[in-house]
PDB file of C-alpha atoms in Angstrom:
ATOM      1  CA  VAL A   1      90.457 106.994 116.313  1.00 64.00           C
ATOM      2  CA  ASP A   2      87.301 108.501 118.544  1.00 69.00           C
ATOM      3  CA  GLY A   3      85.570 104.849 118.311  1.00 77.00           C
ATOM      4  CA  PHE A   4      88.660 103.980 120.898  1.00 80.00           C
ATOM      5  CA  ARG A   5      88.096 106.786 122.755  1.00 80.00           C
ATOM      6  CA  LYS A   6      84.846 105.135 123.987  1.00 80.00           C
ATOM      7  CA  LEU A   7      86.637 102.103 125.513  1.00 81.00           C
ATOM      8  CA  LYS A   8      87.595 105.073 128.278  1.00 80.00           C
ATOM      9  CA  GLY A   9      85.226 105.588 131.010  1.00 78.00           C
ATOM     10  CA  SER A  10      84.611 108.848 132.959  1.00 71.00           C
ATOM     11  CA  GLU A  11      86.997 108.179 135.032  1.00 76.00           C
ATOM     12  CA  GLY A  12      89.651 107.951 132.043  1.00 76.00           C
ATOM     13  CA  LYS A  13      90.345 104.545 132.588  1.00 81.00           C
ATOM     14  CA  PHE A  14      89.637 101.867 130.265  1.00 83.00           C
ATOM     15  CA  LYS A  15      86.172  99.607 130.659  1.00 81.00           C
ATOM     16  CA  GLU A  16      86.579  96.667 132.944  1.00 80.00           C
ATOM     17  CA  TRP A  17      84.400  94.730 130.845  1.00 83.00           C
ATOM     18  CA  LEU A  18      87.404  94.715 128.467  1.00 82.00           C
ATOM     19  CA  ALA A  19      89.821  92.779 130.039  1.00 79.00           C
ATOM     20  CA  LYS A  20      87.485  90.016 130.513  1.00 81.00           C
ATOM     21  CA  ASP A  21      86.779  89.374 126.809  1.00 83.00           C
ATOM     22  CA  GLU A  22      90.035  87.320 125.927  1.00 85.00           C
ATOM     23  CA  LYS A  23      89.663  87.043 122.296  1.00 86.00           C
ATOM     24  CA  GLY A  24      88.503  91.092 121.568  1.00 88.00           C
ATOM     25  CA  LEU A  25      91.114  91.797 123.988  1.00 89.00           C
ATOM     26  CA  LEU A  26      93.613  90.559 121.157  1.00 90.00           C
ATOM     27  CA  SER A  27      91.856  92.077 118.098  1.00 91.00           C
ATOM     28  CA  LEU A  28      92.555  95.321 120.527  1.00 90.00           C
ATOM     29  CA  TYR A  29      95.975  94.732 120.829  1.00 91.00           C
ATOM     30  CA  GLU A  30      96.576  93.489 117.422  1.00 92.00           C
ATOM     31  CA  ALA A  31      94.177  97.005 116.316  1.00 90.00           C
ATOM     32  CA  ALA A  32      96.373  99.578 118.188  1.00 89.00           C
ATOM     33  CA  HIS A  33      99.453  98.573 116.155  1.00 90.00           C
ATOM     34  CA  MET A  34      98.202 100.303 113.282  1.00 87.00           C
ATOM     35  CA  ALA A  35      98.601 103.460 115.170  1.00 84.00           C
ATOM     36  CA  PHE A  36     100.221 106.310 112.838  1.00 84.00           C
ATOM     37  CA  ASN A  37     102.142 109.672 115.294  1.00 85.00           C
ATOM     38  CA  GLY A  38     100.327 111.452 117.027  1.00 82.00           C
ATOM     39  CA  GLU A  39      97.309 108.859 117.298  1.00 83.00           C
ATOM     40  CA  ASP A  40      98.121 108.995 121.647  1.00 87.00           C
ATOM     41  CA  ILE A  41      95.326 107.204 121.998  1.00 87.00           C
ATOM     42  CA  LEU A  42      95.575 104.134 120.301  1.00 88.00           C
ATOM     43  CA  ASP A  43      99.681 104.046 122.145  1.00 89.00           C
ATOM     44  CA  GLU A  44      97.383 103.819 125.391  1.00 89.00           C
ATOM     45  CA  VAL A  45      95.004 100.865 124.274  1.00 88.00           C
ATOM     46  CA  LEU A  46      97.977  98.991 123.316  1.00 90.00           C
ATOM     47  CA  SER A  47      99.426  99.420 126.258  1.00 91.00           C
ATOM     48  CA  PHE A  48      96.518  98.947 128.337  1.00 89.00           C
ATOM     49  CA  ALA A  49      95.974  95.992 125.632  1.00 90.00           C
ATOM     50  CA  THR A  50      99.569  94.353 126.396  1.00 91.00           C
ATOM     51  CA  LYS A  51      99.578  95.016 130.185  1.00 91.00           C
ATOM     52  CA  THR A  52      96.151  93.121 130.417  1.00 89.00           C
ATOM     53  CA  LEU A  53      97.440  90.330 128.154  1.00 89.00           C
ATOM     54  CA  GLU A  54     100.775  89.569 129.944  1.00 88.00           C
ATOM     55  CA  SER A  55      98.504  89.436 133.606  1.00 85.00           C
ATOM     56  CA  ILE A  56      95.978  86.728 131.714  1.00 80.00           C
ATOM     57  CA  PHE A  57      98.700  84.545 130.065  1.00 74.00           C
ATOM     58  CA  PRO A  58      99.275  81.809 130.329  1.00 71.00           C
ATOM     59  CA  ASN A  59      97.377  80.785 133.588  1.00 74.00           C
ATOM     60  CA  LYS A  60      94.123  82.369 133.501  1.00 71.00           C
ATOM     61  CA  ILE A  61      93.562  80.764 129.895  1.00 72.00           C
ATOM     62  CA  THR A  62      92.279  77.802 129.493  1.00 71.00           C
ATOM     63  CA  ASN A  63      92.327  76.968 125.429  1.00 75.00           C
ATOM     64  CA  PRO A  64      95.608  75.754 124.828  1.00 74.00           C
ATOM     65  CA  SER A  65      95.538  76.935 120.858  1.00 77.00           C
ATOM     66  CA  PHE A  66      94.280  80.254 122.040  1.00 81.00           C
ATOM     67  CA  GLN A  67      97.147  80.334 124.714  1.00 82.00           C
ATOM     68  CA  LYS A  68      99.413  79.403 121.595  1.00 86.00           C
ATOM     69  CA  GLN A  69      98.200  82.887 119.528  1.00 88.00           C
ATOM     70  CA  ILE A  70      98.554  85.077 122.479  1.00 88.00           C
ATOM     71  CA  ASP A  71     102.151  84.066 123.148  1.00 89.00           C
ATOM     72  CA  PHE A  72     102.919  84.378 119.285  1.00 91.00           C
ATOM     73  CA  ALA A  73     100.968  87.657 118.760  1.00 91.00           C
ATOM     74  CA  LEU A  74     103.064  88.843 121.691  1.00 91.00           C
ATOM     75  CA  ARG A  75     106.195  87.628 120.688  1.00 91.00           C
ATOM     76  CA  VAL A  76     105.553  89.446 116.871  1.00 90.00           C
ATOM     77  CA  PRO A  77     101.922  91.306 116.152  1.00 92.00           C
ATOM     78  CA  ALA A  78     100.842  90.426 113.014  1.00 89.00           C
ATOM     79  CA  TRP A  79     101.998  93.413 111.403  1.00 86.00           C
ATOM     80  CA  LYS A  80     105.277  92.633 111.528  1.00 86.00           C
ATOM     81  CA  CYS A  81     105.292  89.439 110.299  1.00 87.00           C
ATOM     82  CA  VAL A  82     105.645  88.098 107.025  1.00 86.00           C
ATOM     83  CA  PRO A  83     101.895  87.522 105.807  1.00 88.00           C
ATOM     84  CA  ARG A  84     102.532  84.042 104.579  1.00 88.00           C
ATOM     85  CA  SER A  85     104.328  82.985 107.836  1.00 89.00           C
ATOM     86  CA  LEU A  86     101.455  84.947 109.667  1.00 91.00           C
ATOM     87  CA  ALA A  87      99.611  82.545 107.576  1.00 91.00           C
ATOM     88  CA  ARG A  88     100.650  79.342 108.165  1.00 91.00           C
ATOM     89  CA  HIS A  89     100.637  80.272 112.041  1.00 90.00           C
ATOM     90  CA  SER A  90      97.165  81.030 111.643  1.00 90.00           C
ATOM     91  CA  ILE A  91      96.305  77.709 110.076  1.00 93.00           C
ATOM     92  CA  ASP A  92      97.500  75.783 113.163  1.00 90.00           C
ATOM     93  CA  PHE A  93      95.331  78.731 115.760  1.00 88.00           C
ATOM     94  CA  TYR A  94      92.597  78.194 114.076  1.00 88.00           C
ATOM     95  CA  SER A  95      92.987  74.044 113.173  1.00 89.00           C
ATOM     96  CA  THR A  96      92.813  73.619 116.782  1.00 85.00           C
ATOM     97  CA  ASP A  97      89.585  75.989 117.669  1.00 81.00           C
ATOM     98  CA  SER A  98      86.739  73.765 118.410  1.00 79.00           C
ATOM     99  CA  PHE A  99      84.433  76.036 116.692  1.00 81.00           C
ATOM    100  CA  HIS A 100      86.366  76.129 113.617  1.00 86.00           C
ATOM    101  CA  HIS A 101      84.955  75.293 110.197  1.00 92.00           C
ATOM    102  CA  GLU A 102      86.352  72.460 108.290  1.00 94.00           C
ATOM    103  CA  LYS A 103      85.783  73.602 104.406  1.00 95.00           C
ATOM    104  CA  LEU A 104      87.455  76.578 105.023  1.00 94.00           C
ATOM    105  CA  LEU A 105      90.173  75.050 106.948  1.00 94.00           C
ATOM    106  CA  ALA A 106      90.897  72.722 103.906  1.00 96.00           C
ATOM    107  CA  PHE A 107      90.715  75.625 101.602  1.00 95.00           C
ATOM    108  CA  ALA A 108      92.928  77.891 103.849  1.00 94.00           C
ATOM    109  CA  LYS A 109      95.870  74.675 104.040  1.00 96.00           C
ATOM    110  CA  LEU A 110      94.773  74.236  99.933  1.00 96.00           C
ATOM    111  CA  ASP A 111      95.462  77.981  99.266  1.00 94.00           C
ATOM    112  CA  PHE A 112      99.189  78.066 101.318  1.00 94.00           C
ATOM    113  CA  ASN A 113      99.979  74.262  99.493  1.00 95.00           C
ATOM    114  CA  ILE A 114      99.512  75.918  96.052  1.00 95.00           C
ATOM    115  CA  VAL A 115     101.323  79.370  97.037  1.00 94.00           C
ATOM    116  CA  GLN A 116     104.281  77.463  98.853  1.00 94.00           C
ATOM    117  CA  LYS A 117     104.795  75.479  95.374  1.00 95.00           C
ATOM    118  CA  PHE A 118     105.224  78.236  93.245  1.00 93.00           C
ATOM    119  CA  HIS A 119     107.704  80.130  96.363  1.00 94.00           C
ATOM    120  CA  GLN A 120     109.933  76.901  95.775  1.00 95.00           C
ATOM    121  CA  GLN A 121     109.687  77.233  92.053  1.00 96.00           C
ATOM    122  CA  GLU A 122     110.929  80.585  92.107  1.00 96.00           C
ATOM    123  CA  LEU A 123     113.744  79.465  94.535  1.00 95.00           C
ATOM    124  CA  TYR A 124     114.895  77.333  92.382  1.00 96.00           C
ATOM    125  CA  GLU A 125     115.016  79.193  89.461  1.00 96.00           C
ATOM    126  CA  VAL A 126     116.580  82.055  91.485  1.00 96.00           C
ATOM    127  CA  SER A 127     119.154  79.256  92.706  1.00 95.00           C
ATOM    128  CA  ASN A 128     120.068  78.340  89.429  1.00 96.00           C
ATOM    129  CA  TRP A 129     120.896  82.030  88.173  1.00 95.00           C
ATOM    130  CA  TRP A 130     123.222  82.220  91.928  1.00 94.00           C
ATOM    131  CA  ARG A 131     125.052  79.141  91.292  1.00 93.00           C
ATOM    132  CA  SER A 132     125.126  80.330  87.315  1.00 93.00           C
ATOM    133  CA  ILE A 133     127.576  83.166  88.775  1.00 90.00           C
ATOM    134  CA  ASP A 134     129.861  81.281  90.567  1.00 91.00           C
ATOM    135  CA  VAL A 135     129.267  83.181  93.213  1.00 89.00           C
ATOM    136  CA  ALA A 136     132.025  81.060  95.753  1.00 86.00           C
ATOM    137  CA  THR A 137     135.054  80.896  93.329  1.00 90.00           C
ATOM    138  CA  LYS A 138     134.239  84.623  91.719  1.00 91.00           C
ATOM    139  CA  PHE A 139     133.461  86.500  95.059  1.00 90.00           C
ATOM    140  CA  PRO A 140     135.219  84.374  97.845  1.00 90.00           C
ATOM    141  CA  TYR A 141     134.416  86.796 100.423  1.00 89.00           C
ATOM    142  CA  ALA A 142     130.564  88.042  99.662  1.00 89.00           C
ATOM    143  CA  ARG A 143     128.333  86.283 101.764  1.00 87.00           C
ATOM    144  CA  ASP A 144     125.320  83.537 100.564  1.00 88.00           C
ATOM    145  CA  ARG A 145     122.037  85.524 101.011  1.00 89.00           C
ATOM    146  CA  LEU A 146     120.228  83.941  98.989  1.00 93.00           C
ATOM    147  CA  MET A 147     117.544  82.456 101.159  1.00 92.00           C
ATOM    148  CA  GLU A 148     117.076  85.969 103.145  1.00 92.00           C
ATOM    149  CA  SER A 149     116.622  87.904 100.270  1.00 93.00           C
ATOM    150  CA  TYR A 150     113.777  85.938  99.255  1.00 94.00           C
ATOM    151  CA  TYR A 151     112.571  85.783 102.371  1.00 91.00           C
ATOM    152  CA  CYS A 152     112.592  89.527 102.646  1.00 91.00           C
ATOM    153  CA  VAL A 153     111.224  90.389  99.533  1.00 93.00           C
ATOM    154  CA  ASN A 154     108.246  88.350  99.931  1.00 90.00           C
ATOM    155  CA  SER A 155     107.377  90.282 102.477  1.00 87.00           C
ATOM    156  CA  MET A 156     107.172  92.685 100.083  1.00 88.00           C
ATOM    157  CA  TYR A 157     105.521  91.134  97.603  1.00 89.00           C
ATOM    158  CA  PHE A 158     103.784  88.034  99.152  1.00 90.00           C
ATOM    159  CA  GLU A 159     100.588  87.839  96.390  1.00 91.00           C
ATOM    160  CA  PRO A 160     101.165  85.113  93.913  1.00 90.00           C
ATOM    161  CA  LYS A 161     101.050  87.272  91.209  1.00 92.00           C
ATOM    162  CA  TYR A 162     104.033  88.669  92.045  1.00 94.00           C
ATOM    163  CA  ARG A 163     106.109  86.324  90.660  1.00 95.00           C
ATOM    164  CA  SER A 164     108.640  88.025  88.837  1.00 95.00           C
ATOM    165  CA  GLY A 165     108.679  91.020  91.028  1.00 94.00           C
ATOM    166  CA  ARG A 166     109.745  88.428  93.821  1.00 95.00           C
ATOM    167  CA  ILE A 167     112.609  87.022  91.568  1.00 96.00           C
ATOM    168  CA  ILE A 168     114.256  90.634  90.096  1.00 95.00           C
ATOM    169  CA  ALA A 169     114.145  92.096  93.139  1.00 95.00           C
ATOM    170  CA  THR A 170     115.747  88.434  94.775  1.00 96.00           C
ATOM    171  CA  LYS A 171     118.524  89.144  92.315  1.00 95.00           C
ATOM    172  CA  ILE A 172     118.916  92.831  92.776  1.00 93.00           C
ATOM    173  CA  PHE A 173     119.302  91.942  96.842  1.00 94.00           C
ATOM    174  CA  LEU A 174     121.389  89.664  96.319  1.00 94.00           C
ATOM    175  CA  MET A 175     123.828  91.941  93.885  1.00 92.00           C
ATOM    176  CA  LEU A 176     123.940  94.641  96.451  1.00 92.00           C
ATOM    177  CA  ALA A 177     124.800  92.686  99.183  1.00 92.00           C
ATOM    178  CA  ILE A 178     127.596  90.817  96.968  1.00 92.00           C
ATOM    179  CA  LEU A 179     128.372  95.080  96.199  1.00 92.00           C
ATOM    180  CA  ASP A 180     128.618  95.790 100.173  1.00 92.00           C
ATOM    181  CA  ASP A 181     130.561  93.335 101.135  1.00 92.00           C
ATOM    182  CA  THR A 182     132.787  94.612  98.190  1.00 92.00           C
ATOM    183  CA  TYR A 183     133.150  97.777  99.955  1.00 92.00           C
ATOM    184  CA  ASP A 184     133.257  95.993 103.566  1.00 89.00           C
ATOM    185  CA  ASN A 185     135.905  93.099 103.021  1.00 85.00           C
ATOM    186  CA  PHE A 186     137.603  93.170 100.419  1.00 89.00           C
ATOM    187  CA  ALA A 187     138.102  96.575  97.982  1.00 88.00           C
ATOM    188  CA  THR A 188     140.893  98.831  99.741  1.00 90.00           C
ATOM    189  CA  TYR A 189     140.193 102.486  99.830  1.00 91.00           C
ATOM    190  CA  GLU A 190     141.368 103.116  96.146  1.00 92.00           C
ATOM    191  CA  GLU A 191     139.411 100.068  94.652  1.00 90.00           C
ATOM    192  CA  ALA A 192     136.480 101.019  96.260  1.00 91.00           C
ATOM    193  CA  HIS A 193     136.724 104.925  95.311  1.00 92.00           C
ATOM    194  CA  ALA A 194     137.489 103.826  91.538  1.00 93.00           C
ATOM    195  CA  LEU A 195     134.372 101.255  91.703  1.00 90.00           C
ATOM    196  CA  THR A 196     131.719 104.260  93.096  1.00 91.00           C
ATOM    197  CA  GLU A 197     132.828 106.261  89.927  1.00 91.00           C
ATOM    198  CA  ALA A 198     132.539 103.574  87.998  1.00 91.00           C
ATOM    199  CA  ILE A 199     129.188 102.970  89.367  1.00 86.00           C
ATOM    200  CA  GLU A 200     128.502 106.694  88.829  1.00 87.00           C
ATOM    201  CA  ARG A 201     129.084 106.532  85.119  1.00 88.00           C
ATOM    202  CA  PHE A 202     127.048 103.904  84.771  1.00 84.00           C
ATOM    203  CA  LEU A 203     123.899 105.125  86.406  1.00 82.00           C
ATOM    204  CA  LEU A 204     124.570 108.589  84.338  1.00 82.00           C
ATOM    205  CA  HIS A 205     124.538 106.983  80.931  1.00 76.00           C
ATOM    206  CA  ASN A 206     121.179 104.607  81.978  1.00 70.00           C
ATOM    207  CA  PRO A 207     119.054 107.007  84.538  1.00 66.00           C
ATOM    208  CA  TYR A 208     116.430 104.533  84.134  1.00 64.00           C
ATOM    209  CA  MET A 209     118.499 102.511  86.523  1.00 60.00           C
ATOM    210  CA  CYS A 210     118.343 104.634  89.015  1.00 55.00           C
TER     211      CYS A 210
END
């Protein structure tokens, strides 16, 4: 945090050269999003970086690739983006950069495609399980949230090694969605009350499920 304070001049304003370093300003913008409560200097940095980037975008930036990168960052900061989705966008940005390294770019694309294949296999497995439950017939009132659930889980367990975690968590999310829709769209008050009591009894005898 003290390092960010050095970006201010004696008058308490951010130094002018910051606005001239476009890539540095973008990095500063992304870093400021990682602030904790009470780190006021980072809130000031974020406000300054955001306003400056918005003022120079797009008319004062000649690099089309960097224009897209700033536009994306202003809409979706890196910390708010699903890591694998961010990787896909970063590959696009990097590939159009005149200073990119061909071998590094090829490795990034290979890594993304391999991991994407893992995700497709996981979705295939979860989809088969979802169809075997026959939700459309047994729970016609329930929403089909398969893709949304998997995508949400993928934002938490994005490393390739957590295959089992993604599959298990997706199934849990889907079952919770059915339960939620049962309470909201199907069960009467009496039925919802009976269901709640049944769940409480189950958890009482299976505390490891909590």
